[in-house]
Structures are given as structure tokens and as C-alpha cells.
């Protein structure tokens, strides 16, 4: 099956420059040689055995949530049966907005938001949502369904992830195919780079630079929340600031825990979850924080950050300064932005 309009499948515009994003300029010599990734095809990143779970646009939200949780997925593609094509990607970040959407809809129906509605009523409101409701949310995403081919170079895929700030990049058997083979995550690409001996051979100086110098300029100013805040406040901050993770601080300002969009996947699947409960109570229902909270120091090297983020369990690293205070949340996307050139290579 072919996409009816190729423009809806793939964007090929030039990547946004660091200056346009507000980043400080970087010496080209301190970025990775694009030819390293040009020599490898996206096909090499496909798992030997795997499947892509696809959601129908008319699927009730509770089933979409169950699919995210049962498959341990962070992103799943959405298929529109009426249009006969993929139209969207449902992610854990979207789930944060959906949970808040359901809460506000319930509050608008008469439940006092300050006191919080009954957990069962909130779960019922969430279950009434459908994936089509995603289109009613204000999401900073490019129009159309972005997609790459298995025959494209890894450089092409990496630049698409960087340019459009994608959580994942759908991969098909051709640039405009409606048959998806894989969803490429930034951390998967980073894990592949970590295995390349030529990366360390050719770009040792960059890899040995401290995180504070090489990565922090590409990270946003950290947003944090106190452990005594409500779960509703924390989710509101995740949504309003379009964050993937929110460091949670104790009364002294030290790092206590982290609430990520991935954690919301588990919280939303629990019918007993009430958004009015204290954040600390909600965090206790999650897996042990030792397995969720990954940190790095500003003095750690880029190579160390890459190694830690290459671990599938490490969704992000909370960067701490010498005094132990939170100074940034480092993601695989930020590391890729540091490694990749500001513009595509020119051949001539």
C-alpha cells in the first residue's frame, strides 16, 4: 500500500541550525564526522526478530494505554482505517496530556479539581477518550506523518530525529510505504554509536570533554518540583514545559526522585490513581527509584554519558553540579545534537 500523498509521509527540509534554536555555535571539528553515519544504513538498526504494534485511531484510550504498558513501549504508531494510512504516533508524552485532558473534562462536568475527583470517575473519563482525541491536543509536532526508509543512511535518520525533535522515527521498507518495520528511538541510535570503534578513534577529544561543556549548552534549563507537590501539579509541569522527565527535590533542594513520562504509563493504568495525591505517594507505587533515577556529574565525560544512556533502562540522566544540585536533564537526543553536524554534509 502506498501513501496517497508523499508529502504527508516524509519531510526532507534542511535541519534547523543551532543558532536558530538558540544554542551557542560549536566548532565543526568538535562534532562527529557525518561520514561515519553515512556509511551505515538504518537497516542495520532493525532487530533480528521484532514486531511493530499498531493502534487504530478509533481505539479507546484504555486499550492504547494497555498496549503501551504491556509491550513496554514509549511510542506506538496510529493507523486511520478510513484514510488507510498512518496518521500519528502515540507516545508516553501524549499520555501525560491525555490524563490531564480527562481530568479537566471531569472537572468541567462538575467535579472539584482542587479536591480531586474519585479515582474511579477519573479512570472512567480517561477510558472515554479515543486516540482521535490526540488531534485536539496542542502538540508541537510537524504536520504529516514523518517516516524514513530502511535504505536511508543513519545520518539521514539521525538528522530527522534532531531536526524535528522526534521521540521516535517510523521506519518503513520504502520512503512512502505504509508498511512499518520499526520505530527508531534516539537511544537506539546512540547505543549503536557507542559500539563503533572509529567514533573513539576519530573523535576522542569530543568524547573526553566534560558533560558540563559539551552537553549542558544543548539542554534546557532544568525544571524541578518538590516532593510535597501534588501529582496533578507535576503532570501539569511535564505537559506545559513539554518535558520528558522532571527531577523531584526534597526540602533541602537535593535530588529525591524523578517523574518521567514513561512513569505516567504505569500511573495511568492504575485505576486507583488520584491526581490529587501527593507526588511522593505516587512515586512509591513505581519501581524502585534506584532503577529509574540515573545521574551524571558535570565533570563526567561525554563518553560516560553515552555509555549510560545506551542502557535501555536509562531514559535520561539527571546532571548534578559539584554541590549536588540539579543543573540539567541529559537525554539521548541532546547527546546526538552534540555529536551531529549543524547542517548536512555537502558532496561535490
Coordinates of C-alpha atoms in Angstrom, one line a residue:
X1 CA 0.0 0.0 0.0
X2 CA 1.3 3.4 -1.0
X3 CA 0.8 6.6 0.9
X4 CA -1.7 8.9 -1.0
X5 CA 0.5 11.9 -0.6
X6 CA 4.3 11.5 -0.2
X7 CA 4.5 15.0 1.4
X8 CA 2.5 13.6 4.3
X9 CA 5.0 10.7 4.8
X10 CA 8.3 12.4 4.9
X11 CA 9.9 15.9 5.4
X12 CA 13.2 16.5 3.8
X13 CA 13.8 20.1 4.7
X14 CA 17.2 21.2 6.0
X15 CA 17.8 20.7 9.7
X16 CA 17.4 23.7 12.0
X17 CA 20.7 25.3 12.9
X18 CA 21.9 25.6 16.4
X19 CA 21.8 29.4 16.1
X20 CA 18.1 29.2 15.2
X21 CA 17.4 27.0 18.2
X22 CA 19.3 29.4 20.5
X23 CA 22.3 27.1 21.0
X24 CA 25.8 28.5 21.1
X25 CA 27.9 27.8 18.0
X26 CA 30.2 24.8 18.1
X27 CA 33.4 24.2 16.4
X28 CA 32.8 21.8 13.4
X29 CA 35.8 19.8 14.5
X30 CA 34.1 19.1 17.8
X31 CA 31.2 17.4 16.1
X32 CA 31.1 13.9 14.7
X33 CA 32.2 13.3 11.2
X34 CA 29.0 12.8 9.3
X35 CA 30.6 10.2 7.1
X36 CA 30.7 7.7 10.0
X37 CA 26.9 7.6 9.9
X38 CA 26.6 7.9 6.2
X39 CA 28.5 4.6 5.8
X40 CA 25.7 2.8 7.7
X41 CA 22.1 2.2 6.7
X42 CA 19.1 2.3 9.1
X43 CA 18.6 -1.3 8.1
X44 CA 21.5 -2.3 10.5
X45 CA 19.5 -1.0 13.4
X46 CA 16.5 -3.3 12.8
X47 CA 16.2 -6.1 15.4
X48 CA 16.6 -9.6 14.1
X49 CA 13.2 -10.5 15.5
X50 CA 10.6 -7.9 16.3
X51 CA 7.2 -6.5 15.6
X52 CA 5.5 -3.1 15.4
X53 CA 2.3 -2.9 17.5
X54 CA -0.1 -0.6 15.6
X55 CA -3.0 1.2 17.2
X56 CA -6.2 2.1 15.3
X57 CA -7.3 5.7 15.5
X58 CA -10.7 4.7 16.9
X59 CA -9.2 2.6 19.7
X60 CA -10.4 3.6 23.2
X61 CA -7.7 5.2 25.2
X62 CA -7.7 2.5 27.8
X63 CA -6.7 -0.1 25.2
X64 CA -4.0 2.2 23.9
X65 CA -2.7 2.7 27.4
X66 CA -2.7 -1.1 28.0
X67 CA -0.7 -1.6 24.8
X68 CA 1.9 0.9 25.9
X69 CA 2.2 -0.8 29.3
X70 CA 2.1 -4.5 28.2
X71 CA 4.7 -4.0 25.5
X72 CA 6.9 -1.7 27.5
X73 CA 6.7 0.8 24.6
X74 CA 7.3 4.5 24.7
X75 CA 5.8 5.2 21.2
X76 CA 3.3 3.3 19.0
X77 CA 2.1 4.3 15.5
X78 CA -1.6 5.1 14.9
X79 CA -3.4 3.8 11.8
X80 CA -6.5 5.5 10.4
X81 CA -8.7 2.8 8.8
X82 CA -10.8 5.4 7.0
X83 CA -7.8 7.0 5.3
X84 CA -5.9 3.8 5.0
X85 CA -2.6 5.3 6.2
X86 CA -0.6 6.0 9.3
X87 CA -1.6 9.4 10.8
X88 CA 0.2 9.8 14.1
X89 CA 2.4 8.4 16.8
X90 CA 1.0 7.8 20.3
X91 CA 3.7 8.3 23.0
X92 CA 4.1 8.5 26.7
X93 CA 4.4 12.2 26.4
X94 CA 0.9 12.3 24.8
X95 CA -0.3 10.2 27.6
X96 CA 0.5 12.9 30.1
X97 CA -1.7 15.3 28.1
X98 CA -4.5 12.7 27.8
X99 CA -4.5 12.2 31.6
X100 CA -4.8 15.9 32.2
X101 CA -7.4 16.2 29.4
X102 CA -9.5 13.6 31.1
X103 CA -9.1 15.3 34.5
X104 CA -10.1 18.7 33.1
X105 CA -13.1 17.2 31.3
X106 CA -14.2 15.6 34.5
X107 CA -13.7 18.8 36.4
X108 CA -15.7 20.7 33.8
X109 CA -18.6 18.2 34.3
X110 CA -18.8 19.3 38.0
X111 CA -16.1 17.5 39.9
X112 CA -14.0 20.0 42.0
X113 CA -10.4 19.8 40.6
X114 CA -8.8 21.1 43.8
X115 CA -10.2 18.2 45.8
X116 CA -9.8 15.7 43.0
X117 CA -12.5 13.5 41.6
X118 CA -12.9 10.0 42.7
X119 CA -10.2 7.8 41.2
X120 CA -12.9 5.6 39.6
X121 CA -14.5 8.6 37.9
X122 CA -11.2 9.8 36.6
X123 CA -10.4 6.4 35.2
X124 CA -13.9 6.3 33.5
X125 CA -13.2 9.7 31.9
X126 CA -9.9 8.5 30.7
X127 CA -11.4 5.4 29.2
X128 CA -14.0 7.5 27.2
X129 CA -11.2 9.2 25.3
X130 CA -10.1 7.8 21.9
X131 CA -6.8 8.1 20.1
X132 CA -8.5 10.6 17.7
X133 CA -8.6 12.9 20.7
X134 CA -4.9 13.4 20.2
X135 CA -5.7 15.7 17.3
X136 CA -7.5 18.0 19.8
X137 CA -4.3 18.5 21.8
X138 CA -1.8 21.3 21.2
X139 CA 1.3 19.3 20.3
X140 CA 4.4 20.9 18.9
X141 CA 4.9 18.5 16.1
X142 CA 5.3 19.0 12.4
X143 CA 2.3 18.3 10.1
X144 CA 2.1 15.0 8.4
X145 CA 3.5 11.5 9.3
X146 CA 7.3 11.6 9.3
X147 CA 8.9 8.4 8.0
X148 CA 12.2 7.1 6.8
X149 CA 13.3 4.1 4.8
X150 CA 15.5 1.2 5.9
X151 CA 17.7 2.1 2.9
X152 CA 18.3 5.6 4.2
X153 CA 21.6 6.3 5.9
X154 CA 21.8 6.5 9.7
X155 CA 22.9 10.1 9.2
X156 CA 19.5 10.8 7.5
X157 CA 17.6 9.2 10.3
X158 CA 19.7 11.0 13.0
X159 CA 19.2 14.4 11.3
X160 CA 15.4 13.8 11.1
X161 CA 15.3 13.0 14.8
X162 CA 17.3 16.1 15.6
X163 CA 15.6 18.5 13.2
X164 CA 12.0 17.7 14.2
X165 CA 12.8 16.8 17.8
X166 CA 11.1 13.5 17.4
X167 CA 10.6 11.0 20.2
X168 CA 10.8 8.2 17.6
X169 CA 11.2 7.9 13.8
X170 CA 9.0 5.4 12.0
X171 CA 11.0 3.2 9.6
X172 CA 9.4 1.6 6.5
X173 CA 10.6 -0.6 3.6
X174 CA 10.5 2.5 1.3
X175 CA 10.3 6.2 2.0
X176 CA 6.5 6.3 1.4
X177 CA 5.4 2.9 2.4
X178 CA 2.5 2.3 4.8
X179 CA 4.2 -0.9 6.0
X180 CA 6.2 -0.1 9.1
X181 CA 9.1 -2.2 10.2
X182 CA 10.5 -0.4 13.2
X183 CA 10.3 2.7 15.4
X184 CA 13.8 4.1 15.8
X185 CA 14.4 5.8 19.2
X186 CA 17.3 8.2 19.7
X187 CA 18.8 5.9 22.4
X188 CA 18.9 3.0 19.9
X189 CA 21.0 5.1 17.6
X190 CA 23.2 6.3 20.5
X191 CA 23.7 2.7 21.6
X192 CA 24.9 1.8 18.1
X193 CA 27.3 4.7 18.0
X194 CA 28.7 3.5 21.3
X195 CA 29.8 0.3 19.6
X196 CA 31.7 2.0 16.8
X197 CA 35.5 1.9 17.4
X198 CA 36.0 4.6 14.7
X199 CA 34.0 7.0 16.8
X200 CA 36.5 6.9 19.6
X201 CA 39.5 6.7 17.2
X202 CA 38.5 9.8 15.2
X203 CA 36.7 11.8 17.9
X204 CA 38.4 11.1 21.1
X205 CA 38.7 14.8 22.2
X206 CA 34.9 15.3 21.9
X207 CA 34.2 12.1 23.9
X208 CA 36.6 13.1 26.6
X209 CA 35.1 16.6 27.0
X210 CA 33.1 17.1 30.3
X211 CA 29.4 17.0 30.1
X212 CA 29.2 20.5 31.5
X213 CA 31.0 21.9 28.5
X214 CA 29.8 19.7 25.6
X215 CA 26.2 18.8 26.6
X216 CA 24.7 21.3 29.0
X217 CA 24.6 24.1 26.4
X218 CA 22.2 21.8 24.4
X219 CA 20.0 21.1 27.4
X220 CA 17.1 23.2 28.6
X221 CA 17.2 25.0 31.9
X222 CA 16.0 22.3 34.4
X223 CA 12.5 22.4 35.7
X224 CA 12.0 20.7 39.1
X225 CA 9.2 20.0 41.5
X226 CA 9.1 19.5 45.3
X227 CA 8.3 16.0 46.7
X228 CA 5.3 17.5 48.6
X229 CA 3.7 18.8 45.4
X230 CA 0.6 17.0 44.1
X231 CA 0.7 14.6 41.2
X232 CA -1.5 17.0 39.3
X233 CA 1.0 19.8 39.7
X234 CA 3.8 17.6 38.5
X235 CA 1.9 16.4 35.4
X236 CA 0.9 19.9 34.6
X237 CA 4.5 21.0 34.6
X238 CA 5.5 18.0 32.4
X239 CA 2.8 19.0 29.9
X240 CA 3.2 22.7 29.9
X241 CA 7.0 22.6 29.5
X242 CA 7.0 19.6 27.1
X243 CA 9.4 17.7 29.4
X244 CA 10.3 14.0 29.2
X245 CA 11.4 13.9 32.9
X246 CA 11.0 16.1 36.0
X247 CA 13.5 15.9 38.8
X248 CA 11.9 15.8 42.2
X249 CA 13.6 17.6 45.1
X250 CA 13.4 17.2 48.8
X251 CA 13.0 20.0 51.3
X252 CA 16.7 20.8 51.2
X253 CA 16.8 21.1 47.4
X254 CA 18.6 17.8 46.9
X255 CA 17.5 15.3 44.2
X256 CA 15.0 12.9 45.7
X257 CA 13.5 11.1 42.7
X258 CA 12.4 11.6 39.1
X259 CA 9.0 11.6 37.4
X260 CA 9.2 10.8 33.7
X261 CA 6.5 10.5 31.0
X262 CA 7.3 6.8 31.0
X263 CA 6.2 6.6 34.6
X264 CA 2.8 8.1 33.8
X265 CA 2.2 5.0 31.7
X266 CA 2.1 2.9 34.9
X267 CA 0.3 5.5 37.0
X268 CA -2.5 6.0 34.4
X269 CA -3.0 2.2 34.1
X270 CA -3.8 2.0 37.8
X271 CA -7.5 2.6 38.4
X272 CA -6.7 3.7 42.0
X273 CA -4.5 6.7 40.9
X274 CA -5.9 10.0 42.0
X275 CA -4.2 13.1 40.6
X276 CA -4.8 15.0 43.9
X277 CA -2.5 12.6 45.9
X278 CA 1.0 13.9 46.9
X279 CA 3.6 13.3 44.3
X280 CA 5.7 11.3 46.9
X281 CA 2.9 8.9 47.4
X282 CA 2.5 8.4 43.6
X283 CA 6.2 7.7 43.3
X284 CA 6.1 5.0 45.9
X285 CA 3.8 3.0 43.5
X286 CA 6.5 2.9 40.8
X287 CA 9.5 0.6 40.6
X288 CA 12.4 1.3 43.0
X289 CA 13.9 4.6 42.2
X290 CA 17.4 3.1 42.1
X291 CA 16.4 1.6 38.7
X292 CA 14.7 4.8 37.5
X293 CA 17.0 7.6 38.7
X294 CA 20.2 7.7 36.7
X295 CA 22.6 10.6 37.2
X296 CA 25.8 12.1 35.9
X297 CA 28.2 14.8 37.1
X298 CA 29.1 17.9 35.1
X299 CA 32.7 16.6 35.2
X300 CA 31.8 13.2 33.7
X301 CA 32.9 12.8 30.1
X302 CA 30.6 12.6 27.1
X303 CA 31.8 9.0 26.6
X304 CA 30.5 8.2 30.1
X305 CA 27.1 9.8 29.3
X306 CA 26.8 7.9 26.1
X307 CA 27.6 4.6 27.8
X308 CA 24.9 5.2 30.5
X309 CA 22.3 6.4 28.0
X310 CA 22.9 3.4 25.8
X311 CA 21.4 1.3 28.6
X312 CA 17.7 0.8 27.6
X313 CA 16.7 1.3 31.2
X314 CA 18.2 4.8 31.3
X315 CA 15.7 7.1 29.8
X316 CA 17.6 10.2 30.8
X317 CA 20.5 11.3 33.1
X318 CA 19.9 13.9 35.8
X319 CA 23.1 16.0 35.7
X320 CA 24.4 17.3 39.1
X321 CA 26.9 20.0 39.7
X322 CA 29.7 19.8 42.2
X323 CA 27.4 20.8 45.0
X324 CA 25.0 18.0 44.2
X325 CA 22.3 20.4 42.8
X326 CA 20.3 19.6 39.6
X327 CA 21.7 21.5 36.7
X328 CA 20.2 19.7 33.7
X329 CA 18.4 16.6 32.4
X330 CA 20.5 15.0 29.7
X331 CA 18.7 12.8 27.1
X332 CA 19.9 10.7 24.2
X333 CA 18.5 13.5 21.9
X334 CA 20.8 16.1 23.5
X335 CA 23.9 13.8 23.0
X336 CA 23.0 13.3 19.4
X337 CA 22.6 17.0 18.9
X338 CA 26.2 17.4 20.3
X339 CA 27.6 14.7 18.1
X340 CA 25.9 15.6 14.8
X341 CA 26.9 18.4 12.5
X342 CA 24.8 21.5 12.4
X343 CA 24.0 21.0 8.8
X344 CA 24.0 18.1 6.4
X345 CA 27.3 17.3 4.6
X346 CA 27.7 18.5 1.1
X347 CA 29.0 16.3 -1.6
X348 CA 30.7 17.7 -4.7

